[in-house]
PDB file of C-alpha atoms and ligand atoms in Angstrom:
ATOM      1  CA  UNK A   1     -10.081  -1.888 -28.983  1.00  0.00           C
ATOM      2  CA  UNK A   2     -10.321  -4.491 -26.424  1.00  0.00           C
ATOM      3  CA  UNK A   3     -12.539  -3.988 -23.500  1.00  0.00           C
ATOM      4  CA  UNK A   4     -10.194  -2.883 -20.298  1.00  0.00           C
ATOM      5  CA  UNK A   5     -12.685  -4.395 -17.602  1.00  0.00           C
ATOM      6  CA  UNK A   6     -11.054  -7.588 -19.620  1.00  0.00           C
ATOM      7  CA  UNK A   7      -7.371  -6.791 -19.050  1.00  0.00           C
ATOM      8  CA  UNK A   8      -5.029  -8.776 -16.824  1.00  0.00           C
ATOM      9  CA  UNK A   9      -4.467  -5.462 -14.450  1.00  0.00           C
ATOM     10  CA  UNK A  10      -8.344  -4.771 -13.992  1.00  0.00           C
ATOM     11  CA  UNK A  11      -8.972  -8.258 -13.044  1.00  0.00           C
ATOM     12  CA  UNK A  12      -5.974  -8.800 -10.504  1.00  0.00           C
ATOM     13  CA  UNK A  13      -6.873  -5.557  -9.012  1.00  0.00           C
ATOM     14  CA  UNK A  14     -10.716  -5.807  -8.788  1.00  0.00           C
ATOM     15  CA  UNK A  15      -9.999  -9.437  -7.355  1.00  0.00           C
ATOM     16  CA  UNK A  16      -7.482  -8.169  -4.655  1.00  0.00           C
ATOM     17  CA  UNK A  17      -9.725  -5.862  -3.778  1.00  0.00           C
ATOM     18  CA  UNK A  18     -12.175  -8.113  -3.427  1.00  0.00           C
ATOM     19  CA  UNK A  19      -9.938 -10.580  -1.289  1.00  0.00           C
ATOM     20  CA  UNK A  20      -9.133  -7.630   0.940  1.00  0.00           C
ATOM     21  CA  UNK A  21     -12.915  -6.912   1.514  1.00  0.00           C
ATOM     22  CA  UNK A  22     -13.430 -10.685   2.618  1.00  0.00           C
ATOM     23  CA  UNK A  23     -10.361 -10.353   5.111  1.00  0.00           C
ATOM     24  CA  UNK A  24     -12.309  -7.426   6.680  1.00  0.00           C
ATOM     25  CA  UNK A  25      -9.312  -4.825   6.226  1.00  0.00           C
ATOM     26  CA  UNK A  26     -11.503  -2.735   4.144  1.00  0.00           C
ATOM     27  CA  UNK A  27     -14.915  -1.802   5.754  1.00  0.00           C
ATOM     28  CA  UNK A  28     -17.078   0.381   3.735  1.00  0.00           C
ATOM     29  CA  UNK A  29     -14.959   2.888   1.854  1.00  0.00           C
ATOM     30  CA  UNK A  30     -11.830   2.159   3.570  1.00  0.00           C
ATOM     31  CA  UNK A  31      -8.953   1.495   1.956  1.00  0.00           C
ATOM     32  CA  UNK A  32      -7.162   2.367  -1.518  1.00  0.00           C
ATOM     33  CA  UNK A  33      -4.832   1.388  -4.030  1.00  0.00           C
ATOM     34  CA  UNK A  34      -2.820   2.368  -6.999  1.00  0.00           C
ATOM     35  CA  UNK A  35      -0.844   0.862  -9.709  1.00  0.00           C
ATOM     36  CA  UNK A  36       1.266   2.345 -12.230  1.00  0.00           C
ATOM     37  CA  UNK A  37       0.580   0.753 -15.613  1.00  0.00           C
ATOM     38  CA  UNK A  38       2.768   0.810 -18.313  1.00  0.00           C
ATOM     39  CA  UNK A  39       1.960   2.703 -22.000  1.00  0.00           C
ATOM     40  CA  UNK A  40       2.419  -0.407 -23.879  1.00  0.00           C
ATOM     41  CA  UNK A  41       0.318  -2.634 -21.556  1.00  0.00           C
ATOM     42  CA  UNK A  42      -2.607   0.140 -21.879  1.00  0.00           C
ATOM     43  CA  UNK A  43      -2.616   0.610 -25.797  1.00  0.00           C
ATOM     44  CA  UNK A  44      -4.303  -2.254 -26.732  1.00  0.00           C
ATOM     45  CA  UNK A  45      -7.560  -0.985 -24.532  1.00  0.00           C
ATOM     46  CA  UNK A  46      -7.362   2.561 -24.250  1.00  0.00           C
ATOM     47  CA  UNK A  47      -6.846   5.730 -26.771  1.00  0.00           C
ATOM     48  CA  UNK A  48      -4.398   7.182 -24.676  1.00  0.00           C
ATOM     49  CA  UNK A  49      -4.976  10.518 -26.655  1.00  0.00           C
ATOM     50  CA  UNK A  50      -8.666  10.586 -25.246  1.00  0.00           C
ATOM     51  CA  UNK A  51      -8.867  12.226 -22.242  1.00  0.00           C
ATOM     52  CA  UNK A  52     -12.260  12.239 -20.594  1.00  0.00           C
ATOM     53  CA  UNK A  53     -11.696  14.957 -18.245  1.00  0.00           C
ATOM     54  CA  UNK A  54      -9.024  16.819 -15.897  1.00  0.00           C
ATOM     55  CA  UNK A  55      -9.294  16.898 -12.235  1.00  0.00           C
ATOM     56  CA  UNK A  56      -6.779  18.672 -10.407  1.00  0.00           C
ATOM     57  CA  UNK A  57      -4.102  16.996  -8.068  1.00  0.00           C
ATOM     58  CA  UNK A  58      -3.587  19.235  -5.238  1.00  0.00           C
ATOM     59  CA  UNK A  59       0.300  19.092  -5.090  1.00  0.00           C
ATOM     60  CA  UNK A  60       3.326  18.946  -7.635  1.00  0.00           C
ATOM     61  CA  UNK A  61       3.406  15.510  -8.874  1.00  0.00           C
ATOM     62  CA  UNK A  62       5.911  16.540 -11.712  1.00  0.00           C
ATOM     63  CA  UNK A  63       8.146  13.528 -11.034  1.00  0.00           C
ATOM     64  CA  UNK A  64       5.065  11.285 -12.579  1.00  0.00           C
ATOM     65  CA  UNK A  65       4.610  13.145 -15.564  1.00  0.00           C
ATOM     66  CA  UNK A  66       3.118  11.002 -18.115  1.00  0.00           C
ATOM     67  CA  UNK A  67       2.800   8.077 -15.849  1.00  0.00           C
ATOM     68  CA  UNK A  68      -0.555   6.164 -15.997  1.00  0.00           C
ATOM     69  CA  UNK A  69      -2.012   4.796 -12.935  1.00  0.00           C
ATOM     70  CA  UNK A  70      -5.159   2.689 -12.220  1.00  0.00           C
ATOM     71  CA  UNK A  71      -6.418   3.678  -8.876  1.00  0.00           C
ATOM     72  CA  UNK A  72      -9.719   3.389  -6.434  1.00  0.00           C
ATOM     73  CA  UNK A  73     -12.020   6.450  -6.161  1.00  0.00           C
ATOM     74  CA  UNK A  74     -12.839   8.190  -3.065  1.00  0.00           C
ATOM     75  CA  UNK A  75     -15.592   6.894  -1.596  1.00  0.00           C
ATOM     76  CA  UNK A  76     -16.091   3.876  -3.223  1.00  0.00           C
ATOM     77  CA  UNK A  77     -16.280   0.491  -1.474  1.00  0.00           C
ATOM     78  CA  UNK A  78     -13.881  -2.516  -1.989  1.00  0.00           C
ATOM     79  CA  UNK A  79     -16.888  -4.767  -1.975  1.00  0.00           C
ATOM     80  CA  UNK A  80     -17.911  -3.550  -5.214  1.00  0.00           C
ATOM     81  CA  UNK A  81     -14.745  -2.713  -7.220  1.00  0.00           C
ATOM     82  CA  UNK A  82     -14.825  -6.505  -8.958  1.00  0.00           C
ATOM     83  CA  UNK A  83     -18.923  -6.065 -10.056  1.00  0.00           C
ATOM     84  CA  UNK A  84     -18.349  -3.059 -11.399  1.00  0.00           C
ATOM     85  CA  UNK A  85     -14.906  -1.487 -11.737  1.00  0.00           C
ATOM     86  CA  UNK A  86     -15.889   1.167 -14.542  1.00  0.00           C
ATOM     87  CA  UNK A  87     -17.803   2.911 -11.665  1.00  0.00           C
ATOM     88  CA  UNK A  88     -15.272   2.424  -8.940  1.00  0.00           C
ATOM     89  CA  UNK A  89     -12.027   2.469 -10.312  1.00  0.00           C
ATOM     90  CA  UNK A  90     -10.134   5.200 -12.916  1.00  0.00           C
ATOM     91  CA  UNK A  91      -7.046   4.907 -15.169  1.00  0.00           C
ATOM     92  CA  UNK A  92      -5.128   8.421 -15.163  1.00  0.00           C
ATOM     93  CA  UNK A  93      -2.194   9.901 -16.510  1.00  0.00           C
ATOM     94  CA  UNK A  94      -0.244  12.666 -14.956  1.00  0.00           C
ATOM     95  CA  UNK A  95      -0.120  15.214 -16.800  1.00  0.00           C
ATOM     96  CA  UNK A  96       2.566  17.174 -18.044  1.00  0.00           C
ATOM     97  CA  UNK A  97       2.382  20.291 -15.879  1.00  0.00           C
ATOM     98  CA  UNK A  98       2.651  17.801 -12.703  1.00  0.00           C
ATOM     99  CA  UNK A  99      -0.676  19.271 -11.193  1.00  0.00           C
ATOM    100  CA  UNK A 100      -3.530  17.696 -12.878  1.00  0.00           C
ATOM    101  CA  UNK A 101      -4.320  14.152 -13.513  1.00  0.00           C
ATOM    102  CA  UNK A 102      -5.844  13.121 -17.182  1.00  0.00           C
ATOM    103  CA  UNK A 103      -8.844  10.837 -16.563  1.00  0.00           C
ATOM    104  CA  UNK A 104      -8.690   8.218 -19.844  1.00  0.00           C
ATOM    105  CA  UNK A 105     -11.325   5.689 -17.988  1.00  0.00           C
ATOM    106  CA  UNK A 106     -13.500   4.951 -15.488  1.00  0.00           C
ATOM    107  CA  UNK A 107     -15.150   6.963 -12.681  1.00  0.00           C
ATOM    108  CA  UNK A 108     -18.030   6.541 -14.655  1.00  0.00           C
ATOM    109  CA  UNK A 109     -20.500   8.697 -11.796  1.00  0.00           C
ATOM    110  CA  UNK A 110     -18.103  11.591 -12.282  1.00  0.00           C
ATOM    111  CA  UNK A 111     -16.033  10.662  -9.293  1.00  0.00           C
ATOM    112  CA  UNK A 112     -12.691  11.314  -8.506  1.00  0.00           C
ATOM    113  CA  UNK A 113      -9.817   9.544  -7.172  1.00  0.00           C
ATOM    114  CA  UNK A 114      -8.873   8.254  -3.710  1.00  0.00           C
ATOM    115  CA  UNK A 115      -8.553  11.249  -0.986  1.00  0.00           C
ATOM    116  CA  UNK A 116      -5.300   9.611   0.096  1.00  0.00           C
ATOM    117  CA  UNK A 117      -3.923  10.385  -3.605  1.00  0.00           C
ATOM    118  CA  UNK A 118      -1.512  12.942  -2.403  1.00  0.00           C
ATOM    119  CA  UNK A 119       0.049   9.896   0.043  1.00  0.00           C
ATOM    120  CA  UNK A 120       0.293   7.220  -3.129  1.00  0.00           C
ATOM    121  CA  UNK A 121       1.567   9.734  -5.305  1.00  0.00           C
ATOM    122  CA  UNK A 122       4.566  10.913  -2.927  1.00  0.00           C
ATOM    123  CA  UNK A 123       5.243   7.492  -2.171  1.00  0.00           C
ATOM    124  CA  UNK A 124       5.200   6.224  -5.624  1.00  0.00           C
ATOM    125  CA  UNK A 125       7.798   9.259  -6.157  1.00  0.00           C
ATOM    126  CA  UNK A 126       9.831   7.723  -3.338  1.00  0.00           C
ATOM    127  CA  UNK A 127      10.023   4.035  -4.234  1.00  0.00           C
ATOM    128  CA  UNK A 128      10.168   4.338  -7.852  1.00  0.00           C
ATOM    129  CA  UNK A 129      13.962   6.375  -6.780  1.00  0.00           C
ATOM    130  CA  UNK A 130      14.983   2.737  -5.018  1.00  0.00           C
ATOM    131  CA  UNK A 131      13.207   0.345  -7.247  1.00  0.00           C
ATOM    132  CA  UNK A 132      12.954   0.985 -10.778  1.00  0.00           C
ATOM    133  CA  UNK A 133       9.999  -2.198 -11.081  1.00  0.00           C
ATOM    134  CA  UNK A 134       8.049  -0.340  -8.168  1.00  0.00           C
ATOM    135  CA  UNK A 135       4.317  -0.063  -9.491  1.00  0.00           C
ATOM    136  CA  UNK A 136       2.172  -0.949  -6.408  1.00  0.00           C
ATOM    137  CA  UNK A 137       0.747   1.167  -3.595  1.00  0.00           C
ATOM    138  CA  UNK A 138      -2.078  -0.149  -1.288  1.00  0.00           C
ATOM    139  CA  UNK A 139      -3.417   1.220   1.913  1.00  0.00           C
ATOM    140  CA  UNK A 140      -5.973  -0.736   4.250  1.00  0.00           C
ATOM    141  CA  UNK A 141      -7.306  -1.112   7.645  1.00  0.00           C
ATOM    142  CA  UNK A 142      -6.502  -4.391   9.057  1.00  0.00           C
ATOM    143  CA  UNK A 143      -8.194  -5.361  11.932  1.00  0.00           C
ATOM    144  CA  UNK A 144      -5.439  -6.675  14.431  1.00  0.00           C
ATOM    145  CA  UNK A 145      -2.855  -3.947  13.075  1.00  0.00           C
ATOM    146  CA  UNK A 146      -5.273  -1.222  14.228  1.00  0.00           C
ATOM    147  CA  UNK A 147      -5.767  -3.152  17.566  1.00  0.00           C
ATOM    148  CA  UNK A 148      -2.084  -3.137  17.976  1.00  0.00           C
ATOM    149  CA  UNK A 149      -1.206   0.479  17.060  1.00  0.00           C
ATOM    150  CA  UNK A 150      -3.594   1.148  20.414  1.00  0.00           C
ATOM    151  CA  UNK A 151      -1.600  -0.424  23.090  1.00  0.00           C
ATOM    152  CA  UNK A 152       1.801  -0.492  21.196  1.00  0.00           C
ATOM    153  CA  UNK A 153       4.990   1.775  21.956  1.00  0.00           C
ATOM    154  CA  UNK A 154       4.844   3.603  18.416  1.00  0.00           C
ATOM    155  CA  UNK A 155       8.545   4.109  17.494  1.00  0.00           C
ATOM    156  CA  UNK A 156       9.792   2.479  14.152  1.00  0.00           C
ATOM    157  CA  UNK A 157      11.820   0.201  16.111  1.00  0.00           C
ATOM    158  CA  UNK A 158      10.009  -0.657  18.877  1.00  0.00           C
ATOM    159  CA  UNK A 159       6.989  -1.647  16.665  1.00  0.00           C
ATOM    160  CA  UNK A 160       9.086  -3.200  14.216  1.00  0.00           C
ATOM    161  CA  UNK A 161      11.417  -5.578  16.832  1.00  0.00           C
ATOM    162  CA  UNK A 162       7.808  -6.995  18.277  1.00  0.00           C
ATOM    163  CA  UNK A 163       5.918  -7.489  14.728  1.00  0.00           C
ATOM    164  CA  UNK A 164       9.342  -9.602  13.699  1.00  0.00           C
ATOM    165  CA  UNK A 165       9.155 -11.401  17.010  1.00  0.00           C
ATOM    166  CA  UNK A 166       5.639 -12.567  16.540  1.00  0.00           C
ATOM    167  CA  UNK A 167       6.303 -14.465  13.558  1.00  0.00           C
ATOM    168  CA  UNK A 168       9.707 -16.241  12.332  1.00  0.00           C
ATOM    169  CA  UNK A 169       8.876 -15.278   8.351  1.00  0.00           C
ATOM    170  CA  UNK A 170       8.594 -11.759   9.355  1.00  0.00           C
ATOM    171  CA  UNK A 171      12.384 -10.384   9.194  1.00  0.00           C
ATOM    172  CA  UNK A 172      12.981 -12.344   5.995  1.00  0.00           C
ATOM    173  CA  UNK A 173       9.624 -11.070   4.652  1.00  0.00           C
ATOM    174  CA  UNK A 174      10.158  -7.140   5.538  1.00  0.00           C
ATOM    175  CA  UNK A 175      14.040  -6.990   6.534  1.00  0.00           C
ATOM    176  CA  UNK A 176      13.792  -2.991   6.542  1.00  0.00           C
ATOM    177  CA  UNK A 177      11.446  -3.395   8.847  1.00  0.00           C
ATOM    178  CA  UNK A 178       8.180  -1.039   9.427  1.00  0.00           C
ATOM    179  CA  UNK A 179       8.104   2.942   9.523  1.00  0.00           C
ATOM    180  CA  UNK A 180       5.537   4.401  12.304  1.00  0.00           C
ATOM    181  CA  UNK A 181       4.022   7.710  11.996  1.00  0.00           C
ATOM    182  CA  UNK A 182       2.751   9.781  14.961  1.00  0.00           C
ATOM    183  CA  UNK A 183      -1.071  10.216  14.316  1.00  0.00           C
ATOM    184  CA  UNK A 184      -2.342  12.367  12.104  1.00  0.00           C
ATOM    185  CA  UNK A 185      -5.399  13.781   9.807  1.00  0.00           C
ATOM    186  CA  UNK A 186      -5.498  11.698   6.852  1.00  0.00           C
ATOM    187  CA  UNK A 187      -6.114  12.448   3.431  1.00  0.00           C
ATOM    188  CA  UNK A 188      -3.946  15.567   3.565  1.00  0.00           C
ATOM    189  CA  UNK A 189      -0.669  16.806   1.763  1.00  0.00           C
ATOM    190  CA  UNK A 190       0.729  16.482   5.287  1.00  0.00           C
ATOM    191  CA  UNK A 191       0.332  12.886   6.039  1.00  0.00           C
ATOM    192  CA  UNK A 192       1.131  12.052   2.250  1.00  0.00           C
ATOM    193  CA  UNK A 193       4.647  14.191   2.732  1.00  0.00           C
ATOM    194  CA  UNK A 194       5.215  11.925   6.017  1.00  0.00           C
ATOM    195  CA  UNK A 195       4.407   8.569   4.624  1.00  0.00           C
ATOM    196  CA  UNK A 196       6.420   9.166   1.752  1.00  0.00           C
ATOM    197  CA  UNK A 197       9.511  10.333   3.699  1.00  0.00           C
ATOM    198  CA  UNK A 198       9.098   7.098   5.398  1.00  0.00           C
ATOM    199  CA  UNK A 199       9.304   5.019   2.334  1.00  0.00           C
ATOM    200  CA  UNK A 200      12.907   6.320   1.733  1.00  0.00           C
ATOM    201  CA  UNK A 201      13.799   3.325   4.013  1.00  0.00           C
ATOM    202  CA  UNK A 202      10.667   1.173   4.413  1.00  0.00           C
ATOM    203  CA  UNK A 203       8.093  -0.609   2.109  1.00  0.00           C
ATOM    204  CA  UNK A 204       5.415  -0.791   4.887  1.00  0.00           C
ATOM    205  CA  UNK A 205       4.047   2.242   6.968  1.00  0.00           C
ATOM    206  CA  UNK A 206       1.786   2.334   9.919  1.00  0.00           C
ATOM    207  CA  UNK A 207      -0.684   5.118  10.506  1.00  0.00           C
ATOM    208  CA  UNK A 208      -1.736   4.421  13.940  1.00  0.00           C
ATOM    209  CA  UNK A 209      -5.354   4.225  15.051  1.00  0.00           C
ATOM    210  CA  UNK A 210      -5.809   3.979  11.295  1.00  0.00           C
ATOM    211  CA  UNK A 211      -4.318   1.383   9.178  1.00  0.00           C
ATOM    212  CA  UNK A 212      -1.002   0.536   6.969  1.00  0.00           C
ATOM    213  CA  UNK A 213       0.695   1.360   3.963  1.00  0.00           C
ATOM    214  CA  UNK A 214       2.201  -1.565   1.849  1.00  0.00           C
ATOM    215  CA  UNK A 215       4.272  -1.145  -1.515  1.00  0.00           C
ATOM    216  CA  UNK A 216       5.999  -3.346  -4.034  1.00  0.00           C
ATOM    217  CA  UNK A 217       6.660  -4.358  -7.810  1.00  0.00           C
ATOM    218  CA  UNK A 218       3.442  -6.339  -7.888  1.00  0.00           C
ATOM    219  CA  UNK A 219       0.043  -6.287  -6.247  1.00  0.00           C
ATOM    220  CA  UNK A 220       0.645  -9.746  -5.016  1.00  0.00           C
ATOM    221  CA  UNK A 221       4.049  -8.140  -3.066  1.00  0.00           C
ATOM    222  CA  UNK A 222       2.399  -5.399  -1.731  1.00  0.00           C
ATOM    223  CA  UNK A 223      -0.662  -7.625  -0.718  1.00  0.00           C
ATOM    224  CA  UNK A 224       1.965  -9.855   0.607  1.00  0.00           C
ATOM    225  CA  UNK A 225       3.671  -7.424   3.127  1.00  0.00           C
ATOM    226  CA  UNK A 226       0.317  -6.606   4.606  1.00  0.00           C
ATOM    227  CA  UNK A 227      -0.627  -9.878   5.049  1.00  0.00           C
ATOM    228  CA  UNK A 228       2.187 -10.949   7.049  1.00  0.00           C
ATOM    229  CA  UNK A 229       2.313  -7.749   9.183  1.00  0.00           C
ATOM    230  CA  UNK A 230      -1.315  -8.508   9.741  1.00  0.00           C
ATOM    231  CA  UNK A 231      -0.404 -11.854  10.725  1.00  0.00           C
ATOM    232  CA  UNK A 232       1.992 -11.098  13.382  1.00  0.00           C
ATOM    233  CA  UNK A 233      -0.074  -8.475  14.854  1.00  0.00           C
ATOM    234  CA  UNK A 234      -2.868 -11.351  15.061  1.00  0.00           C
ATOM    235  CA  UNK A 235      -0.489 -13.168  17.016  1.00  0.00           C
ATOM    236  CA  UNK A 236       0.470 -10.222  19.267  1.00  0.00           C
ATOM    237  CA  UNK A 237      -2.758  -9.540  20.023  1.00  0.00           C
ATOM    238  CA  UNK A 238      -3.942 -13.265  21.003  1.00  0.00           C
ATOM    239  CA  UNK A 239      -0.985 -13.776  23.100  1.00  0.00           C
ATOM    240  CA  UNK A 240      -2.125 -10.460  25.000  1.00  0.00           C
ATOM    241  CA  UNK A 241      -1.474 -10.390  28.558  1.00  0.00           C
ATOM    242  CA  UNK A 242       0.116 -13.616  28.742  1.00  0.00           C
ATOM    243  CA  UNK A 243       3.504 -14.424  29.483  1.00  0.00           C
ATOM    244  CA  UNK A 244       5.827 -15.452  26.876  1.00  0.00           C
ATOM    245  CA  UNK A 245       7.623 -18.311  27.867  1.00  0.00           C
ATOM    246  CA  UNK A 246       9.072 -19.271  24.197  1.00  0.00           C
ATOM    247  CA  UNK A 247       9.912 -16.062  22.800  1.00  0.00           C
ATOM    248  CA  UNK A 248      11.900 -15.400  19.541  1.00  0.00           C
ATOM    249  CA  UNK A 249      14.921 -14.029  20.769  1.00  0.00           C
ATOM    250  CA  UNK A 250      17.450 -11.121  19.289  1.00  0.00           C
ATOM    251  CA  UNK A 251      19.896 -13.896  18.584  1.00  0.00           C
ATOM    252  CA  UNK A 252      17.142 -15.873  16.902  1.00  0.00           C
ATOM    253  CA  UNK A 253      16.469 -12.940  14.543  1.00  0.00           C
ATOM    254  CA  UNK A 254      20.389 -12.587  14.142  1.00  0.00           C
ATOM    255  CA  UNK A 255      20.536 -16.391  13.072  1.00  0.00           C
ATOM    256  CA  UNK A 256      17.719 -16.150  10.683  1.00  0.00           C
ATOM    257  CA  UNK A 257      19.568 -12.999   9.102  1.00  0.00           C
ATOM    258  CA  UNK A 258      22.520 -14.706   8.619  1.00  0.00           C
ATOM    259  CA  UNK A 259      21.050 -18.040   7.179  1.00  0.00           C
ATOM    260  CA  UNK A 260      18.875 -15.871   4.705  1.00  0.00           C
ATOM    261  CA  UNK A 261      21.568 -13.301   4.008  1.00  0.00           C
ATOM    262  CA  UNK A 262      19.351 -10.467   4.868  1.00  0.00           C
ATOM    263  CA  UNK A 263      20.256  -6.526   4.693  1.00  0.00           C
ATOM    264  CA  UNK A 264      18.320  -6.087   8.154  1.00  0.00           C
ATOM    265  CA  UNK A 265      18.222  -3.032  10.303  1.00  0.00           C
ATOM    266  CA  UNK A 266      20.787  -4.156  12.657  1.00  0.00           C
ATOM    267  CA  UNK A 267      20.099  -1.281  14.736  1.00  0.00           C
ATOM    268  CA  UNK A 268      16.769  -2.682  15.544  1.00  0.00           C
ATOM    269  CA  UNK A 269      18.263  -5.733  17.403  1.00  0.00           C
ATOM    270  CA  UNK A 270      20.259  -5.609  20.657  1.00  0.00           C
TER     271      UNK A 270
HETATM  272  P1  LIG B 301     -10.972   7.190  -0.091  1.00  0.00           P
HETATM  273  O1  LIG B 301     -12.349   6.267   0.363  1.00  0.00           O
HETATM  274  O2  LIG B 301     -11.027   8.588  -0.319  1.00  0.00           O
HETATM  275  O3  LIG B 301      -9.920   5.887  -0.399  1.00  0.00           O
HETATM  276  O4  LIG B 301     -10.524   6.908   1.993  1.00  0.00           O
HETATM  277  C1  LIG B 301     -10.635   5.905   2.274  1.00  0.00           C
HETATM  278  C2  LIG B 301      -9.587   6.061   3.222  1.00  0.00           C
HETATM  279  O5  LIG B 301      -9.227   4.467   3.833  1.00  0.00           O
HETATM  280  C3  LIG B 301      -8.686   6.950   3.725  1.00  0.00           C
HETATM  281  O6  LIG B 301      -8.209   6.703   4.652  1.00  0.00           O
HETATM  282 ZN1  LIG B 302      -7.509   4.968   5.060  1.00  0.00          ZN
END
């Protein structure tokens, strides 16, 4: 067996955690990532019949029974993932009963999956219905997104419109827009259900005063979504109270959508 720490999926995952930490998105234990792994890519690294221990999920994820996830641990710091992946990350399989996680590797201090695992797994369930290649759920606390959520109206339409209008790239990168939750207690099944419900329509979900979720078929794709929203939120916060005299108009966005043949949220433009 090869050492799982030398696998492309652990290396890429850990590099991304470092990158997110360096961007200032993941203070202390802030943020969490889960990455759906395929059995074929795991087999050369792990004996998949060797379950180290079992952990109750706290909800039923039967749609994901038999699926494998590389996931960050609760209370673990993104800044430390690359230095010690086996301590900070775990590889789990969802047991056939749907309510148990089987640990195959990692969490070497006796640790556990992220407290946001309900939101992650429920989002995986919804996104797999939309894309069979879906693999990544990422949650993080980027500075400008958080700041903007304190001062901007919190509806899907209004938040998406403003973000789209702060950066020409946005409507091209996420023509499906941004889903916005009300303030909710984090780490619960309730916020997990609300997040997954938004994931039926969106790949980006804002948790006001807290952070954001992005999903994708690859780590890069999920990261790139959040990165693009964060850039626009930075522009918004940098403009501040100043009058915008050269706006991106609704017509500009329609012209972009026509040029790039985007399947965008038409009801979000006037
Ligand atoms: P965990 O340490 O449990 O992953 O929680 C971090 C976080 O961002 C909570 O929303
Ligand atoms: Zn968080």
